[in-house]
Amino acid sequence: MAIRKIRVDEDPILKKKSRTVDVFDDKLHCLLDDMYETLKKEEGVGLAAVQVGVLKRVVVVDTGDGLLELVNPEVISGEGEQKVAEGCLSLPGRVGVTLRPFTVKIKAQDRDGHWHIYKVEDLKARCFCHEIDHTNGILFSEKLAPGEVLRHRED
Ligand code: NI
């Protein structure tokens, strides 16, 4: 496994749409393993492949209760709303209050290509939406709640 370099700020790759994964081979497994190691090192809760410079629809999430690997994830439906401050490893030092659904139902494949349905809420719903946005070239700064602005984190 290896730590991969995170793309940040104005790196143009962050605005690009990732491609669907159709080969579930060792190369994909290596990417997932590296992404998880990178996520842990950076103390993040989610990471999309585009953030390490790979335009594939691949996401890892760990909100504190273990690793979830999402390949070709898609939101099926969302309900309710939440307005909470969000950050991103690709926008270091910045934070903003986004508007997200409170619960989401998504479908995604695992590293071997099997489909799963996830119904999640609160932090995990926010995180899934944020990471799926990354696979479509969208940053959380484009999902701010009305009247909110991107701020510098006060450490
Ligand atoms: Ni992010």
Short mmCIF file of C-alpha atoms and ligand atoms in Angstrom, two decimals:
data_model
loop_
_atom_site.label_atom_id
_atom_site.label_comp_id
_atom_site.label_asym_id
_atom_site.label_seq_id
_atom_site.Cartn_x
_atom_site.Cartn_y
_atom_site.Cartn_z
CA MET A 1 0.00 0.00 0.00
CA ALA A 2 1.08 3.57 -0.49
CA ILE A 3 0.06 7.07 0.44
CA ARG A 4 -1.12 9.00 -2.61
CA LYS A 5 -0.79 12.73 -3.15
CA ILE A 6 -3.99 14.71 -2.69
CA ARG A 7 -4.97 17.18 -5.40
CA VAL A 8 -6.03 20.51 -3.95
CA ASP A 9 -7.48 23.94 -4.61
CA GLU A 10 -7.52 24.98 -8.29
CA ASP A 11 -6.19 21.67 -9.66
CA PRO A 12 -8.34 21.31 -12.83
CA ILE A 13 -8.78 17.55 -12.38
CA LEU A 14 -11.13 18.23 -9.44
CA LYS A 15 -13.72 19.65 -11.87
CA LYS A 16 -13.64 16.62 -14.17
CA LYS A 17 -16.21 13.86 -14.28
CA SER A 18 -14.87 10.41 -13.39
CA ARG A 19 -15.36 7.34 -15.56
CA THR A 20 -17.39 4.26 -14.71
CA VAL A 21 -15.35 1.30 -13.45
CA ASP A 22 -15.92 -1.88 -15.44
CA VAL A 23 -12.84 -3.92 -14.53
CA PHE A 24 -12.62 -5.20 -10.93
CA ASP A 25 -9.00 -6.28 -10.89
CA ASP A 26 -5.90 -6.02 -8.69
CA LYS A 27 -5.25 -2.51 -9.95
CA LEU A 28 -8.64 -1.38 -8.58
CA HIS A 29 -7.97 -3.19 -5.28
CA CYS A 30 -4.59 -1.46 -5.03
CA LEU A 31 -6.24 1.93 -5.68
CA LEU A 32 -8.85 1.26 -2.95
CA ASP A 33 -6.18 0.14 -0.46
CA ASP A 34 -4.03 3.19 -1.18
CA MET A 35 -7.03 5.51 -0.91
CA TYR A 36 -7.94 4.09 2.49
CA GLU A 37 -4.37 4.43 3.74
CA THR A 38 -4.30 8.02 2.47
CA LEU A 39 -7.67 8.78 4.10
CA LYS A 40 -6.47 7.46 7.46
CA LYS A 41 -3.21 9.42 7.27
CA GLU A 42 -5.08 12.63 6.47
CA GLU A 43 -7.68 11.90 9.18
CA GLY A 44 -10.54 12.41 6.72
CA VAL A 45 -13.94 10.72 6.62
CA GLY A 46 -14.17 10.27 2.86
CA LEU A 47 -12.03 10.32 -0.26
CA ALA A 48 -12.82 10.03 -3.97
CA ALA A 49 -10.31 8.71 -6.52
CA VAL A 50 -10.27 12.00 -8.42
CA GLN A 51 -8.74 13.56 -5.31
CA VAL A 52 -5.65 11.40 -5.80
CA GLY A 53 -5.63 12.12 -9.53
CA VAL A 54 -7.50 9.03 -10.77
CA LEU A 55 -10.65 9.72 -12.81
CA LYS A 56 -12.56 6.61 -11.75
CA ARG A 57 -15.89 6.45 -9.92
CA VAL A 58 -14.33 5.09 -6.72
CA VAL A 59 -14.93 6.31 -3.16
CA VAL A 60 -13.83 5.26 0.34
CA VAL A 61 -15.70 6.38 3.45
CA ASP A 62 -15.00 5.84 7.14
CA THR A 63 -17.08 7.93 9.52
CA GLY A 64 -15.70 6.08 12.54
CA ASP A 65 -17.42 2.72 12.24
CA GLY A 66 -15.28 1.06 9.59
CA LEU A 67 -14.39 1.25 5.93
CA LEU A 68 -16.98 1.36 3.16
CA GLU A 69 -15.82 1.01 -0.42
CA LEU A 70 -18.14 2.43 -3.06
CA VAL A 71 -17.50 1.72 -6.73
CA ASN A 72 -19.79 3.42 -9.26
CA PRO A 73 -21.95 4.89 -6.47
CA GLU A 74 -25.26 6.56 -7.36
CA VAL A 75 -27.82 8.34 -5.24
CA ILE A 76 -31.22 6.65 -5.66
CA SER A 77 -33.22 8.98 -3.40
CA GLY A 78 -32.88 11.50 -0.61
CA GLU A 79 -35.19 12.75 2.14
CA GLY A 80 -35.22 15.64 4.57
CA GLU A 81 -32.43 18.16 4.86
CA GLN A 82 -29.44 19.05 6.99
CA LYS A 83 -27.35 22.20 7.13
CA VAL A 84 -23.95 21.45 8.66
CA ALA A 85 -20.41 22.78 8.22
CA GLU A 86 -18.40 20.63 5.82
CA GLY A 87 -14.78 20.50 4.77
CA CYS A 88 -12.75 18.66 2.16
CA LEU A 89 -9.18 17.35 1.96
CA SER A 90 -8.97 19.06 -1.46
CA LEU A 91 -9.92 22.47 -0.03
CA PRO A 92 -7.55 22.54 2.96
CA GLY A 93 -8.35 25.01 5.72
CA ARG A 94 -11.78 25.90 4.40
CA VAL A 95 -15.23 25.16 5.72
CA GLY A 96 -18.79 26.00 4.72
CA VAL A 97 -22.34 25.09 5.66
CA THR A 98 -23.93 22.95 2.96
CA LEU A 99 -27.48 21.91 2.28
CA ARG A 100 -27.77 18.12 2.01
CA PRO A 101 -30.54 15.53 2.39
CA PHE A 102 -30.73 14.05 5.91
CA THR A 103 -31.15 10.49 4.65
CA VAL A 104 -30.03 9.02 1.37
CA LYS A 105 -30.41 5.72 -0.35
CA ILE A 106 -27.55 4.86 -2.65
CA LYS A 107 -26.42 1.91 -4.69
CA ALA A 108 -22.79 1.01 -5.28
CA GLN A 109 -20.60 -1.90 -6.25
CA ASP A 110 -17.93 -3.36 -4.00
CA ARG A 111 -14.35 -4.16 -5.04
CA ASP A 112 -15.51 -7.39 -6.66
CA GLY A 113 -18.35 -5.84 -8.62
CA HIS A 114 -21.29 -6.93 -6.43
CA TRP A 115 -24.07 -4.36 -6.04
CA HIS A 116 -25.23 -3.19 -2.59
CA ILE A 117 -27.89 -0.77 -1.39
CA TYR A 118 -27.07 1.56 1.51
CA LYS A 119 -29.60 3.61 3.43
CA VAL A 120 -27.75 6.10 5.65
CA GLU A 121 -28.44 9.30 7.53
CA ASP A 122 -26.81 12.31 9.14
CA LEU A 123 -22.98 12.42 8.82
CA LYS A 124 -22.79 9.36 6.58
CA ALA A 125 -25.48 10.74 4.24
CA ARG A 126 -23.58 14.04 4.04
CA CYS A 127 -20.35 12.21 3.37
CA PHE A 128 -21.83 9.93 0.67
CA CYS A 129 -23.32 12.97 -1.13
CA HIS A 130 -20.03 14.89 -0.87
CA GLU A 131 -17.98 12.00 -2.28
CA ILE A 132 -20.46 11.16 -5.05
CA ASP A 133 -20.34 14.85 -6.03
CA HIS A 134 -16.55 14.50 -6.37
CA THR A 135 -17.06 11.71 -8.94
CA ASN A 136 -19.11 14.23 -10.93
CA GLY A 137 -16.51 17.01 -10.65
CA ILE A 138 -18.45 18.96 -8.01
CA LEU A 139 -16.89 20.40 -4.84
CA PHE A 140 -18.78 21.16 -1.62
CA SER A 141 -18.16 24.86 -2.23
CA GLU A 142 -20.82 24.54 -4.96
CA LYS A 143 -23.34 23.01 -2.52
CA LEU A 144 -23.42 25.73 0.13
CA ALA A 145 -26.75 26.45 1.80
CA PRO A 146 -28.44 29.71 0.71
CA GLY A 147 -26.72 32.72 2.29
CA GLU A 148 -23.65 30.72 3.37
CA VAL A 149 -20.07 31.46 2.31
CA LEU A 150 -16.84 29.50 2.21
CA ARG A 151 -14.76 30.46 5.27
CA HIS A 152 -11.29 29.81 6.57
CA ARG A 153 -11.26 27.31 9.39
CA GLU A 154 -10.45 28.91 12.73
CA ASP A 155 -7.82 26.69 14.35
NI NI B 1 -14.03 16.25 -0.52
#
